[in-house]
JSON list of C-alpha atoms in Angstrom, two decimals:
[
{"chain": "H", "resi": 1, "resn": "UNK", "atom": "CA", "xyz": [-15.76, 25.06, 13.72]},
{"chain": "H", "resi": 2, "resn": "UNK", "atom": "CA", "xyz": [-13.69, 22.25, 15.67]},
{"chain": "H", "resi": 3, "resn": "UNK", "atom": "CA", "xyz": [-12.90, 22.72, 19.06]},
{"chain": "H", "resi": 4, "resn": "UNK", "atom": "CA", "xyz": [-8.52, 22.70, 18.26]},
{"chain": "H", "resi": 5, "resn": "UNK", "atom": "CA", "xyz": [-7.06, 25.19, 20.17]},
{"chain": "H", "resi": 6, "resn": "UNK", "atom": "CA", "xyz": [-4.51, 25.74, 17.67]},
{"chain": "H", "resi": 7, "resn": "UNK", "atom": "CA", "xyz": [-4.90, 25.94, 14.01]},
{"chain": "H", "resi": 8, "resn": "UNK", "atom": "CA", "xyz": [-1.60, 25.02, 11.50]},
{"chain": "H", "resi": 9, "resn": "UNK", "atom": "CA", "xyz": [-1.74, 25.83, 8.02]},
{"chain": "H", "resi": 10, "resn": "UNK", "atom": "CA", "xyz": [-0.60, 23.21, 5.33]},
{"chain": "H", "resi": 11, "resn": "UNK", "atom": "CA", "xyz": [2.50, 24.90, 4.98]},
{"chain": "H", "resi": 12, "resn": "UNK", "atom": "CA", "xyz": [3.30, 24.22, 8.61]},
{"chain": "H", "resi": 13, "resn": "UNK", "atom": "CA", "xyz": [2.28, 21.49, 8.86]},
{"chain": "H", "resi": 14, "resn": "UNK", "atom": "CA", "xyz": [4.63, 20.11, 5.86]},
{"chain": "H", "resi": 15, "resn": "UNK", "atom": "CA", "xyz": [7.59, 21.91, 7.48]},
{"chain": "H", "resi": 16, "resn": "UNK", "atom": "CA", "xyz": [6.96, 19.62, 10.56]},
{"chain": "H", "resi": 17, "resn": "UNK", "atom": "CA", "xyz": [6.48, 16.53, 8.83]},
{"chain": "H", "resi": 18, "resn": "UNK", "atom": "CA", "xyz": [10.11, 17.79, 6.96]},
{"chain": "H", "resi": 19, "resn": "UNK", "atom": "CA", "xyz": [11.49, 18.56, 10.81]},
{"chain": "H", "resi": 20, "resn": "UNK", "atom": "CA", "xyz": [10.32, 14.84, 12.03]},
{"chain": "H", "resi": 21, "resn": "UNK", "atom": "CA", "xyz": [11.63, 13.44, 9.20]},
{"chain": "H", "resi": 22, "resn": "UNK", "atom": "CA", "xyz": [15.07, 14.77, 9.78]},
{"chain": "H", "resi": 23, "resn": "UNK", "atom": "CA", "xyz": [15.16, 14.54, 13.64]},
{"chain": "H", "resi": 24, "resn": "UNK", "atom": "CA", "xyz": [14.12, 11.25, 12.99]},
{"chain": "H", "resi": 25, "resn": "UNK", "atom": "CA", "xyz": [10.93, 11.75, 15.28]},
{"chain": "H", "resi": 26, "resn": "UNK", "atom": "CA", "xyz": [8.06, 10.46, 12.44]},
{"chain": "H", "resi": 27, "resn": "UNK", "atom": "CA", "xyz": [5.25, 9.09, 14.37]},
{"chain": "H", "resi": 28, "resn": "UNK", "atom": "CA", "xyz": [6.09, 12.07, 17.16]},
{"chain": "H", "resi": 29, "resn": "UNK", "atom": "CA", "xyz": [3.04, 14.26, 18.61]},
{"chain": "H", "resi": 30, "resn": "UNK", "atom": "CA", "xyz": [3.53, 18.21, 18.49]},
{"chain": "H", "resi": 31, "resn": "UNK", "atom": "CA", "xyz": [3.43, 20.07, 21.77]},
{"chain": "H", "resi": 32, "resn": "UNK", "atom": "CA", "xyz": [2.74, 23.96, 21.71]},
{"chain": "H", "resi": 33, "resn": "UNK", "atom": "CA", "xyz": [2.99, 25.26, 25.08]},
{"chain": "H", "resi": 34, "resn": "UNK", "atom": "CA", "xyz": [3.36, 28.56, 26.74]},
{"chain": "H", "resi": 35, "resn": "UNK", "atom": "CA", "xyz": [6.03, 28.93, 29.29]},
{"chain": "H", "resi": 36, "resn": "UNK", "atom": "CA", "xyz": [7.21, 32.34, 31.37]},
{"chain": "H", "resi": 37, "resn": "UNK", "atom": "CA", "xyz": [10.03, 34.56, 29.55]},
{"chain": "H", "resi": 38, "resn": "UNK", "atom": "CA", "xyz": [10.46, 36.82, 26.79]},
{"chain": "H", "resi": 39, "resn": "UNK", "atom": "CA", "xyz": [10.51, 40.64, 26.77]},
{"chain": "H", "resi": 40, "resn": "UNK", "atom": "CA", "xyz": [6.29, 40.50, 26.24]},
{"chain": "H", "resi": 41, "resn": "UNK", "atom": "CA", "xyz": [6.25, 38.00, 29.56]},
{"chain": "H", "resi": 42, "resn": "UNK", "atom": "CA", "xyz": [5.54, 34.95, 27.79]},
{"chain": "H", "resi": 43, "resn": "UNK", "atom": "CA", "xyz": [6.62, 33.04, 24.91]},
{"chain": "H", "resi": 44, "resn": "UNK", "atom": "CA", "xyz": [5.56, 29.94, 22.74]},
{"chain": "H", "resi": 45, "resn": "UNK", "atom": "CA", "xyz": [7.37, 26.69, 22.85]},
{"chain": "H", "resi": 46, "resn": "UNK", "atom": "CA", "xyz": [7.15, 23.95, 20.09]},
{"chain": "H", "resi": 47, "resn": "UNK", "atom": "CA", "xyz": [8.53, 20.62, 20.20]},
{"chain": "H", "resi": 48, "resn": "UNK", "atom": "CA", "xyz": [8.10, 16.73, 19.88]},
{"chain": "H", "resi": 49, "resn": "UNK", "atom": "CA", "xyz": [6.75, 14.59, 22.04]},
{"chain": "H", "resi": 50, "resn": "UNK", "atom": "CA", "xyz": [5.80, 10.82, 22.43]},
{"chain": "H", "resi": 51, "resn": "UNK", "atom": "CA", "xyz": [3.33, 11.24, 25.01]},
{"chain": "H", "resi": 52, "resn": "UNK", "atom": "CA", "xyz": [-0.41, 12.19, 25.75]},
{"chain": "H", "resi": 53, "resn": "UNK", "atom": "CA", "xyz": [-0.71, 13.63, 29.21]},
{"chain": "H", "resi": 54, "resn": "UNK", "atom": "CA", "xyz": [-3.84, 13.60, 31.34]},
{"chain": "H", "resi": 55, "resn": "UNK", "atom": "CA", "xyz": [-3.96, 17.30, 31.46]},
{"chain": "H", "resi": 56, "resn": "UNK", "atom": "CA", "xyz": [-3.52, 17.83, 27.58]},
{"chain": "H", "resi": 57, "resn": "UNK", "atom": "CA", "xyz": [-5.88, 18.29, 25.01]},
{"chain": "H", "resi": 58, "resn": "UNK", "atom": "CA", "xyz": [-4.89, 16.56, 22.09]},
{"chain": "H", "resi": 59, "resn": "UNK", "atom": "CA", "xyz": [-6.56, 16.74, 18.48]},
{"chain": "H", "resi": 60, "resn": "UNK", "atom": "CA", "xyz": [-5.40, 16.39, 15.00]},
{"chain": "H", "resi": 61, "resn": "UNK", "atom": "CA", "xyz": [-4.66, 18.73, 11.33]},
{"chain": "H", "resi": 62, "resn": "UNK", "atom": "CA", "xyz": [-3.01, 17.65, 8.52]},
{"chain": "H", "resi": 63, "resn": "UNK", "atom": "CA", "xyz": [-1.86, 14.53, 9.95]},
{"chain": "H", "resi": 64, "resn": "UNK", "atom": "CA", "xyz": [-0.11, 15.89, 12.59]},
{"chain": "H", "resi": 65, "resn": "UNK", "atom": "CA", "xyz": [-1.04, 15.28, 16.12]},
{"chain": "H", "resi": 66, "resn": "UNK", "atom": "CA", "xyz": [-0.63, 18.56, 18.33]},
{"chain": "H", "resi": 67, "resn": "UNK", "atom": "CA", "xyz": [-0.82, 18.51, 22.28]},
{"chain": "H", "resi": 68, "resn": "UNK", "atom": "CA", "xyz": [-1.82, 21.62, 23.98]},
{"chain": "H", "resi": 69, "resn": "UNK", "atom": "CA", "xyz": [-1.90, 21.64, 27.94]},
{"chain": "H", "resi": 70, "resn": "UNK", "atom": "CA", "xyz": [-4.97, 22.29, 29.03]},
{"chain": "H", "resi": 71, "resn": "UNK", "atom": "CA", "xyz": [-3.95, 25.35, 31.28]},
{"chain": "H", "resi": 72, "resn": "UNK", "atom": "CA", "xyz": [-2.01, 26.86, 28.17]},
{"chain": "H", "resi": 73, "resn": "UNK", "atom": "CA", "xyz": [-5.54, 26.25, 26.02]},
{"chain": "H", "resi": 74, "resn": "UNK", "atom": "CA", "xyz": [-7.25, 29.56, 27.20]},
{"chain": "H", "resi": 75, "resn": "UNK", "atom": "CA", "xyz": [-4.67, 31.44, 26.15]},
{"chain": "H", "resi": 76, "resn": "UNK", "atom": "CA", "xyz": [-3.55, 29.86, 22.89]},
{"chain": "H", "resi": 77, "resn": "UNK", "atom": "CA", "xyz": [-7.20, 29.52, 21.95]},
{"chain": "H", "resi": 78, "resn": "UNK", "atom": "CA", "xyz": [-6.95, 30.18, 17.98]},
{"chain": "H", "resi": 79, "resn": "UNK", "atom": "CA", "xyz": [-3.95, 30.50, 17.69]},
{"chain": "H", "resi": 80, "resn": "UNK", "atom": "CA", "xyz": [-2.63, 30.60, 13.81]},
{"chain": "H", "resi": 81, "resn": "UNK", "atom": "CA", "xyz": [0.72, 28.61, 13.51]},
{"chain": "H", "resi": 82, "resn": "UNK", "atom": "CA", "xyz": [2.16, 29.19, 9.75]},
{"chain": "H", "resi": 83, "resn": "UNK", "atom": "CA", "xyz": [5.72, 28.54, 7.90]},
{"chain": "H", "resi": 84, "resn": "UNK", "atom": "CA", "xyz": [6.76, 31.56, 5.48]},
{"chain": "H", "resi": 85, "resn": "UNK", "atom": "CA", "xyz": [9.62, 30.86, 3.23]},
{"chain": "H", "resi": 86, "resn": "UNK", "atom": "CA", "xyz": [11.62, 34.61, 2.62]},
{"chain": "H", "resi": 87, "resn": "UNK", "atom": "CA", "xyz": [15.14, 35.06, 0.98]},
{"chain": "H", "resi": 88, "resn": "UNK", "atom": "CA", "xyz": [16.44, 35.03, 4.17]},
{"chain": "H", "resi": 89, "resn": "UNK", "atom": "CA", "xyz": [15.33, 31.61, 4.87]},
{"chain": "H", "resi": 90, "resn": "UNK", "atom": "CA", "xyz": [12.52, 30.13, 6.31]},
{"chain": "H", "resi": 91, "resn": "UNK", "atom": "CA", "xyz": [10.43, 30.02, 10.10]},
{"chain": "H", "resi": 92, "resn": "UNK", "atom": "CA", "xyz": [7.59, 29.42, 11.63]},
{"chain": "H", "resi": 93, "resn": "UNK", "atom": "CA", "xyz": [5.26, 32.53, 12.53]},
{"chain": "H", "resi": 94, "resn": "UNK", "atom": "CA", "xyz": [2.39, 32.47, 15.44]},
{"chain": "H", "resi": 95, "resn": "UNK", "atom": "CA", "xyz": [-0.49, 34.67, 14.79]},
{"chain": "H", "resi": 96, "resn": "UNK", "atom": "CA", "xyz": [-2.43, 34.66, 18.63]},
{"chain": "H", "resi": 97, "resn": "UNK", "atom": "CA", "xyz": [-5.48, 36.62, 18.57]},
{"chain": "H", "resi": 98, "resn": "UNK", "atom": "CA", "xyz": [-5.29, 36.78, 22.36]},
{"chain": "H", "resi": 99, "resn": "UNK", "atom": "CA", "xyz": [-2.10, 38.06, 22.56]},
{"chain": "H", "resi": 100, "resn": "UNK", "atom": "CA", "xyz": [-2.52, 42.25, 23.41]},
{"chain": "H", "resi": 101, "resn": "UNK", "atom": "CA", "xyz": [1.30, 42.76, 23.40]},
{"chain": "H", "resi": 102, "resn": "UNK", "atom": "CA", "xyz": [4.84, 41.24, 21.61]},
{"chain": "H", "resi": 103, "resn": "UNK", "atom": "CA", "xyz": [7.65, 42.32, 20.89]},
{"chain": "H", "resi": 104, "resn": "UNK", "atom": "CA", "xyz": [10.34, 42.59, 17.89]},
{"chain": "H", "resi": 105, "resn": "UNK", "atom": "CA", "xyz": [11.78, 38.94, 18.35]},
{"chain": "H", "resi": 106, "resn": "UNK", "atom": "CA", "xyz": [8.04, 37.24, 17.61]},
{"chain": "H", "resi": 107, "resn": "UNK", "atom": "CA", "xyz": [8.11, 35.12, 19.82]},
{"chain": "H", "resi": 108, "resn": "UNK", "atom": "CA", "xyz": [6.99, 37.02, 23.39]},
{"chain": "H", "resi": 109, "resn": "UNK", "atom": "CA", "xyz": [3.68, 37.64, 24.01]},
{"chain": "H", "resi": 110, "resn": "UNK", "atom": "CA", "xyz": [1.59, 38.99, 26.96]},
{"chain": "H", "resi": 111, "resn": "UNK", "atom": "CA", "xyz": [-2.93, 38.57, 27.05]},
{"chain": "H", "resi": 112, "resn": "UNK", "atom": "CA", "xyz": [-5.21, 40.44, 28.64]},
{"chain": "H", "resi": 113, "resn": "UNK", "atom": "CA", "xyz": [-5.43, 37.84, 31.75]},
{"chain": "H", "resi": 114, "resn": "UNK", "atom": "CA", "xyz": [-1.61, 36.15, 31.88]},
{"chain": "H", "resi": 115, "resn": "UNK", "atom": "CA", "xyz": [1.16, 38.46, 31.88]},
{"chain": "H", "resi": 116, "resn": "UNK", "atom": "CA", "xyz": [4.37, 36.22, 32.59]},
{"chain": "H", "resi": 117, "resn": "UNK", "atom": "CA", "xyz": [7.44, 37.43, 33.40]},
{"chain": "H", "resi": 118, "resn": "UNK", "atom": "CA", "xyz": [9.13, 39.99, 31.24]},
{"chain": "H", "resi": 119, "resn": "UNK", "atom": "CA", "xyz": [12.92, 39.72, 30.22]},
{"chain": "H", "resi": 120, "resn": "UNK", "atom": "CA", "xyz": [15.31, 41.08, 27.40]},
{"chain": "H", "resi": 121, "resn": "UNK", "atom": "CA", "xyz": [15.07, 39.54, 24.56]}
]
């Protein structure tokens, strides 16, 4: 077992190369973070980024290199990040073993030590 904090699937991981390609961001590092919000307290964040941080922990799957900050690692610790392709389109689901509550949007979140700050959704 590696010491990631997050684990993406293949499928993922090809929608992001897809995403970089587009954006024009190939070569760009993935940042999951955790920021305050959502009807659960917290929600994810994913986005590009060109830069490795003191604070961040930063590893590599599939040949893409993710950046977690090292005060969101605790709670994103395992966290499954997959792509699902339906009929109604496509998106990216987040499968957090720590997480003890969500909600209906997905994408808010609350653990057992970091609540956040509940809105609507």
């Amino acid at each position: 077992m590696s010491n990631d904090v997050v684990i993406l699937t293949e499928a993922a991981a090809l929608q992001i190369k897809e995403m970089m390609k587009h954006n024009e961001e190939e070569g760009a590092l993935l940042r999951v973070s955790v920021k305050g919000g959502g009807c659960s307290g917290l929600s994810y964040g994913m986005g590009f980024d060109h830069e490795v941080k003191e604070e961040d922990l930063h590893f590599a799957q599939h040949g893409i290199q993710i950046l977690v900050a090292k005060e969101d690692a605790p709670i994103l610790s395992g966290t499954k990040i997959d792509y699902k392709q339906s009929m109604m389109g496509g998106g990216f689901t987040i499968d957090n073993p720590n997480a003890i509550a969500s909600c209906g949007c997905g994408s808010s979140f609350r653990t057992a030590t970091a609540a956040g700050t509940p809105e609507e959704c």
